[in-house]
Amino acid sequence: MHTTLIQPADLQALLSKGANVRVFDVSFDLMRPEQGNATYLETHLAGALHADINQVLSAKDPREAINGGRHPLPRRERFAAWLASQGVDDATQVVVYDRNAMNYCGRLWWMLKWCGHEAVAVLDGGLQAWVAEGGAVRAGTEPAPAPRPFSLRAPLARLVQTADVAAQLTDAAAQTLIDARATPRFRGETEPLDPVAGHIPGALNRPYGLNLTETGKFKSAAVLRQEFEQLLGQRPAASVVHHCGSGVSAVPNILAMEIAGLGRTGLYAGSWSEWCTTPGLPCAQG
């Protein structure tokens, strides 16, 4: 079972054996949302299905959302039904990837854990690594899969709500916030998406791209552990809650800490977009 990363060669081996594997392309463009499906149709890993951040991995109807922010999570039951419709069952090894430095596919990785499905891994290096190592690609759509029964089980990922973050804002031993946004956004020097610039008071900043090497793959477990331990100082890893602008690009930091052997840490899915629009909550800059 692959639960964090899978290398292209290992995925090719599984597919060649006809294993129970379902691959999802989660490519996306935050500023041009329609481009996610367009790039999928242009080229994708042969056999992969598309999972759209806005249409599938977020709640389109606010009444169905379980949190706020720009990309609110759908109810687990609705998402589990979608997984079943995509041919995912309890024994399926799911593999997720994108062509965006593994920024967006982590959302699906995390949501499967949240639904109790441990057998999900991110394709290390994304579509670019797959192509570089000789993996097959194709254009257009894929045949609709036959539905399979998918069991919704106890969450294997920790979801943190705004009220939880606010309640422990001054308790450094209980909560360490890590913000995955680019440093200029964190400091409040620029804000292209949300109505308020800045960050949650006390948060640490680690842009998600710092987890990758120059070749576009995740750094080694040892290097990631050293970097996160340096960032945390004396703060316990178990206290970490990750966030970003809308709960998507925070996930690469969650994955990186798990690769580093520091455990599976929490996700504040509403993130800055929910925090900064909630009346009465403090915002910091600098």
Coordinates of C-alpha atoms in Angstrom, one line a residue:
M1 CA 0.0 0.0 0.0
H2 CA 1.2 3.5 -0.9
T3 CA 0.1 6.1 1.6
T4 CA 2.3 9.2 1.0
L5 CA 4.3 9.2 -2.3
I6 CA 4.5 6.8 -5.2
Q7 CA 7.3 7.0 -7.8
P8 CA 6.4 6.8 -11.5
A9 CA 8.2 3.5 -11.9
D10 CA 6.2 2.0 -9.1
L11 CA 2.9 3.2 -10.5
Q12 CA 3.8 1.8 -13.9
A13 CA 4.5 -1.6 -12.3
L14 CA 1.1 -1.6 -10.6
L15 CA -0.8 -0.6 -13.8
S16 CA 1.1 -3.3 -15.8
K17 CA 0.0 -5.9 -13.3
G18 CA -3.7 -4.9 -13.6
A19 CA -3.9 -4.0 -9.9
N20 CA -6.9 -2.3 -8.4
V21 CA -5.6 1.2 -9.0
R22 CA -7.5 4.4 -9.8
V23 CA -5.5 7.5 -10.9
F24 CA -6.9 11.0 -10.8
D25 CA -5.6 14.2 -12.5
V26 CA -6.2 17.2 -10.2
S27 CA -4.6 19.8 -12.5
F28 CA -6.0 23.3 -11.9
D29 CA -5.4 27.0 -12.4
L30 CA -6.5 29.2 -9.5
M31 CA -6.9 32.3 -11.6
R32 CA -8.5 30.5 -14.6
P33 CA -10.5 27.6 -13.1
E34 CA -11.8 26.3 -16.5
Q35 CA -8.2 25.5 -17.5
G36 CA -8.0 22.5 -15.2
N37 CA -10.3 20.4 -17.4
A38 CA -8.9 21.9 -20.5
T39 CA -5.3 20.9 -19.7
Y40 CA -6.6 17.4 -18.7
L41 CA -8.2 17.0 -22.1
E42 CA -5.0 18.1 -23.9
T43 CA -2.9 15.4 -22.2
H44 CA -3.1 13.2 -19.1
L45 CA -1.8 10.0 -17.7
A46 CA -3.4 7.2 -19.7
G47 CA -6.5 6.0 -17.8
A48 CA -6.6 8.9 -15.4
L49 CA -9.9 10.5 -14.5
H50 CA -10.2 14.2 -13.8
A51 CA -11.1 15.6 -10.4
D52 CA -11.9 19.3 -10.4
I53 CA -11.0 21.5 -7.4
N54 CA -14.1 23.7 -7.8
Q55 CA -16.6 21.2 -9.1
V56 CA -15.8 18.1 -7.1
L57 CA -13.4 18.8 -4.3
S58 CA -15.2 21.8 -3.0
A59 CA -18.9 22.4 -2.1
K60 CA -20.6 24.3 -4.8
D61 CA -23.7 24.9 -2.7
P62 CA -22.9 26.8 0.6
R63 CA -25.6 24.9 2.3
E64 CA -23.7 21.7 1.7
A65 CA -20.4 23.1 2.9
I66 CA -18.9 22.1 6.3
N67 CA -16.7 25.2 6.5
G68 CA -16.2 28.6 5.0
G69 CA -13.6 30.1 2.8
R70 CA -13.1 30.1 -1.0
H71 CA -12.9 26.3 -1.3
P72 CA -15.2 24.9 1.4
L73 CA -15.2 21.1 1.9
P74 CA -18.3 19.2 0.8
R75 CA -19.9 16.8 3.2
R76 CA -18.1 13.5 3.6
E77 CA -21.2 11.6 2.5
R78 CA -21.5 13.5 -0.8
F79 CA -17.8 13.1 -1.5
A80 CA -17.9 9.4 -0.7
A81 CA -20.7 8.9 -3.2
W82 CA -18.6 10.6 -5.9
L83 CA -15.7 8.3 -5.1
A84 CA -18.0 5.3 -5.6
S85 CA -19.2 6.7 -8.9
Q86 CA -15.6 6.9 -10.0
G87 CA -14.9 3.2 -9.4
V88 CA -13.1 3.5 -6.1
D89 CA -13.8 0.8 -3.6
D90 CA -12.4 0.0 -0.2
A91 CA -9.4 -1.9 -1.6
T92 CA -8.5 0.6 -4.4
Q93 CA -5.0 2.1 -4.4
V94 CA -5.7 5.7 -5.4
V95 CA -3.0 7.8 -7.0
V96 CA -3.3 11.5 -7.5
Y97 CA -1.3 13.9 -9.5
D98 CA -1.3 17.3 -11.1
R99 CA 1.1 19.4 -13.3
N100 CA 1.3 22.2 -10.8
A101 CA 4.2 21.2 -8.5
M102 CA 1.8 18.8 -6.6
N103 CA -0.1 21.8 -5.2
Y104 CA -3.6 20.8 -6.0
C105 CA -3.6 17.0 -6.0
G106 CA -2.9 17.0 -2.3
R107 CA -6.5 18.1 -1.8
L108 CA -7.8 14.8 -3.0
W109 CA -5.1 12.9 -1.1
W110 CA -6.2 14.6 2.1
M111 CA -9.9 14.2 1.4
L112 CA -9.6 10.4 0.9
K113 CA -7.8 10.2 4.3
W114 CA -10.6 12.3 5.7
C115 CA -13.0 9.7 4.5
G116 CA -11.1 6.9 6.1
H117 CA -9.2 5.6 3.0
E118 CA -5.5 5.2 3.7
A119 CA -4.5 3.7 0.4
V120 CA -3.9 7.0 -1.5
A121 CA -0.6 8.4 -2.7
V122 CA 0.7 11.5 -4.6
L123 CA 2.7 10.8 -7.8
D124 CA 6.0 12.3 -6.9
G125 CA 7.0 14.9 -9.5
G126 CA 3.5 15.0 -11.1
L127 CA 2.7 14.6 -14.8
Q128 CA 6.1 16.0 -15.7
A129 CA 8.0 13.1 -13.9
W130 CA 5.6 10.6 -15.4
V131 CA 6.3 11.7 -18.9
A132 CA 10.1 12.0 -18.2
E133 CA 10.2 8.4 -17.1
G134 CA 8.4 7.1 -20.2
G135 CA 4.8 6.9 -18.8
A136 CA 2.0 6.7 -21.3
V137 CA -0.3 9.7 -21.8
R138 CA -3.3 10.4 -24.0
A139 CA -5.7 13.2 -24.9
G140 CA -9.5 13.5 -24.6
T141 CA -11.8 11.8 -22.2
E142 CA -11.7 8.4 -20.6
P143 CA -14.5 5.8 -20.5
A144 CA -16.8 6.2 -17.6
P145 CA -15.9 3.7 -14.8
A146 CA -18.3 1.2 -13.4
P147 CA -19.4 2.3 -9.9
R148 CA -18.1 0.4 -6.9
P149 CA -19.1 0.3 -3.3
F150 CA -17.1 2.7 -1.2
S151 CA -17.4 2.6 2.6
L152 CA -17.3 5.9 4.5
R153 CA -15.1 5.2 7.6
A154 CA -13.7 7.1 10.6
P155 CA -11.5 10.0 9.5
L156 CA -7.8 9.4 9.2
A157 CA -7.1 13.2 8.9
R158 CA -7.7 15.9 11.4
L159 CA -10.0 18.8 10.3
V160 CA -9.8 22.0 12.4
Q161 CA -12.5 24.6 12.3
T162 CA -12.2 28.4 12.8
A163 CA -13.6 28.2 16.3
D164 CA -10.9 25.7 17.3
V165 CA -8.1 27.9 15.9
A166 CA -9.5 30.9 17.7
A167 CA -9.9 29.1 21.0
Q168 CA -6.2 28.1 21.1
L169 CA -4.7 31.2 19.4
T170 CA -2.6 32.1 22.5
D171 CA -1.8 28.6 23.6
A172 CA 1.5 27.9 21.8
A173 CA 1.9 24.5 23.4
A174 CA -1.5 23.3 22.1
Q175 CA -1.4 24.9 18.6
T176 CA 1.2 25.8 16.1
L177 CA -0.1 27.4 13.0
I178 CA 1.9 27.0 9.7
D179 CA 0.8 29.2 6.7
A180 CA 1.7 27.8 3.3
R181 CA 1.2 31.0 1.3
A182 CA 3.9 32.9 -0.4
T183 CA 5.8 35.2 2.0
P184 CA 4.6 38.5 0.5
R185 CA 1.0 37.4 1.0
F186 CA 1.8 36.2 4.5
R187 CA 3.3 39.5 5.4
G188 CA 0.3 41.4 4.0
E189 CA 2.4 43.1 1.3
T190 CA 0.0 41.9 -1.4
E191 CA -3.3 40.1 -1.5
P192 CA -4.7 39.1 -4.9
L193 CA -7.6 36.9 -3.7
D194 CA -9.0 37.8 -0.3
P195 CA -10.5 41.0 1.0
V196 CA -7.9 41.5 3.8
A197 CA -4.1 41.2 3.6
G198 CA -2.0 39.6 6.3
H199 CA -2.0 36.4 8.4
I200 CA -3.3 34.8 11.6
P201 CA -1.4 36.2 14.6
G202 CA 1.4 33.9 15.7
A203 CA 1.4 31.8 12.6
L204 CA 4.7 30.6 11.1
N205 CA 5.3 30.8 7.3
R206 CA 6.5 28.0 5.1
P207 CA 5.6 28.4 1.4
Y208 CA 4.6 24.9 0.1
G209 CA 7.1 25.1 -2.7
L210 CA 10.0 24.8 -0.2
N211 CA 9.2 21.1 0.1
L212 CA 10.4 20.4 -3.5
T213 CA 13.8 19.9 -5.1
E214 CA 14.9 21.6 -8.3
T215 CA 13.7 18.5 -10.2
G216 CA 10.2 19.0 -8.9
K217 CA 10.1 16.1 -6.5
F218 CA 9.7 16.1 -2.8
K219 CA 12.9 16.5 -0.8
S220 CA 14.2 13.5 1.2
A221 CA 12.6 12.6 4.5
A222 CA 15.8 13.6 6.3
V223 CA 16.0 17.1 4.7
L224 CA 12.3 17.7 5.3
R225 CA 12.6 16.7 8.9
Q226 CA 15.5 19.0 9.5
E227 CA 13.7 21.9 7.9
F228 CA 10.5 21.5 9.8
E229 CA 12.3 20.9 13.1
Q230 CA 14.2 24.2 12.5
L231 CA 11.0 26.0 11.8
L232 CA 9.2 24.6 14.8
G233 CA 12.0 25.1 17.3
Q234 CA 10.7 23.7 20.6
R235 CA 7.1 23.5 19.4
P236 CA 5.8 19.9 19.3
A237 CA 5.0 18.6 15.8
A238 CA 1.7 17.2 17.1
S239 CA 0.5 20.7 17.8
V240 CA 0.8 21.8 14.1
V241 CA -2.3 23.0 12.2
H242 CA -1.7 23.9 8.6
H243 CA -3.5 26.5 6.5
C244 CA -3.1 28.7 3.5
G245 CA -5.6 30.9 1.6
S246 CA -8.4 28.4 1.1
G247 CA -7.1 25.0 2.5
V248 CA -5.6 23.6 -0.7
S249 CA -1.9 24.5 -0.8
A250 CA -1.6 23.8 2.9
V251 CA -1.7 20.1 2.1
P252 CA 1.8 19.8 0.6
N253 CA 3.1 20.8 4.0
I254 CA 1.0 18.2 5.7
L255 CA 2.3 15.6 3.3
A256 CA 5.9 16.8 3.8
M257 CA 5.7 16.5 7.5
E258 CA 4.3 13.0 7.2
I259 CA 7.1 12.0 4.8
A260 CA 9.6 13.4 7.3
G261 CA 8.2 11.1 10.0
L262 CA 6.6 13.9 12.0
G263 CA 3.1 12.4 11.9
R264 CA -0.1 13.5 10.2
T265 CA -0.9 17.0 11.4
G266 CA -4.1 19.1 11.3
L267 CA -5.7 21.1 8.5
Y268 CA -7.6 24.3 9.0
A269 CA -9.5 24.0 5.8
G270 CA -11.2 27.4 5.9
S271 CA -7.8 29.0 6.2
W272 CA -7.1 32.7 5.7
S273 CA -10.1 33.3 3.4
E274 CA -12.5 32.2 6.2
W275 CA -10.5 33.7 9.0
C276 CA -10.2 37.2 7.5
T277 CA -13.9 37.4 6.8
T278 CA -15.1 36.2 10.2
P279 CA -16.0 39.3 12.3
G280 CA -14.0 39.9 15.4
L281 CA -11.0 37.8 14.6
P282 CA -7.5 39.4 14.8
C283 CA -5.4 39.8 11.7
A284 CA -1.6 40.6 11.7
Q285 CA 0.8 42.0 9.1
G286 CA 4.6 42.0 8.8

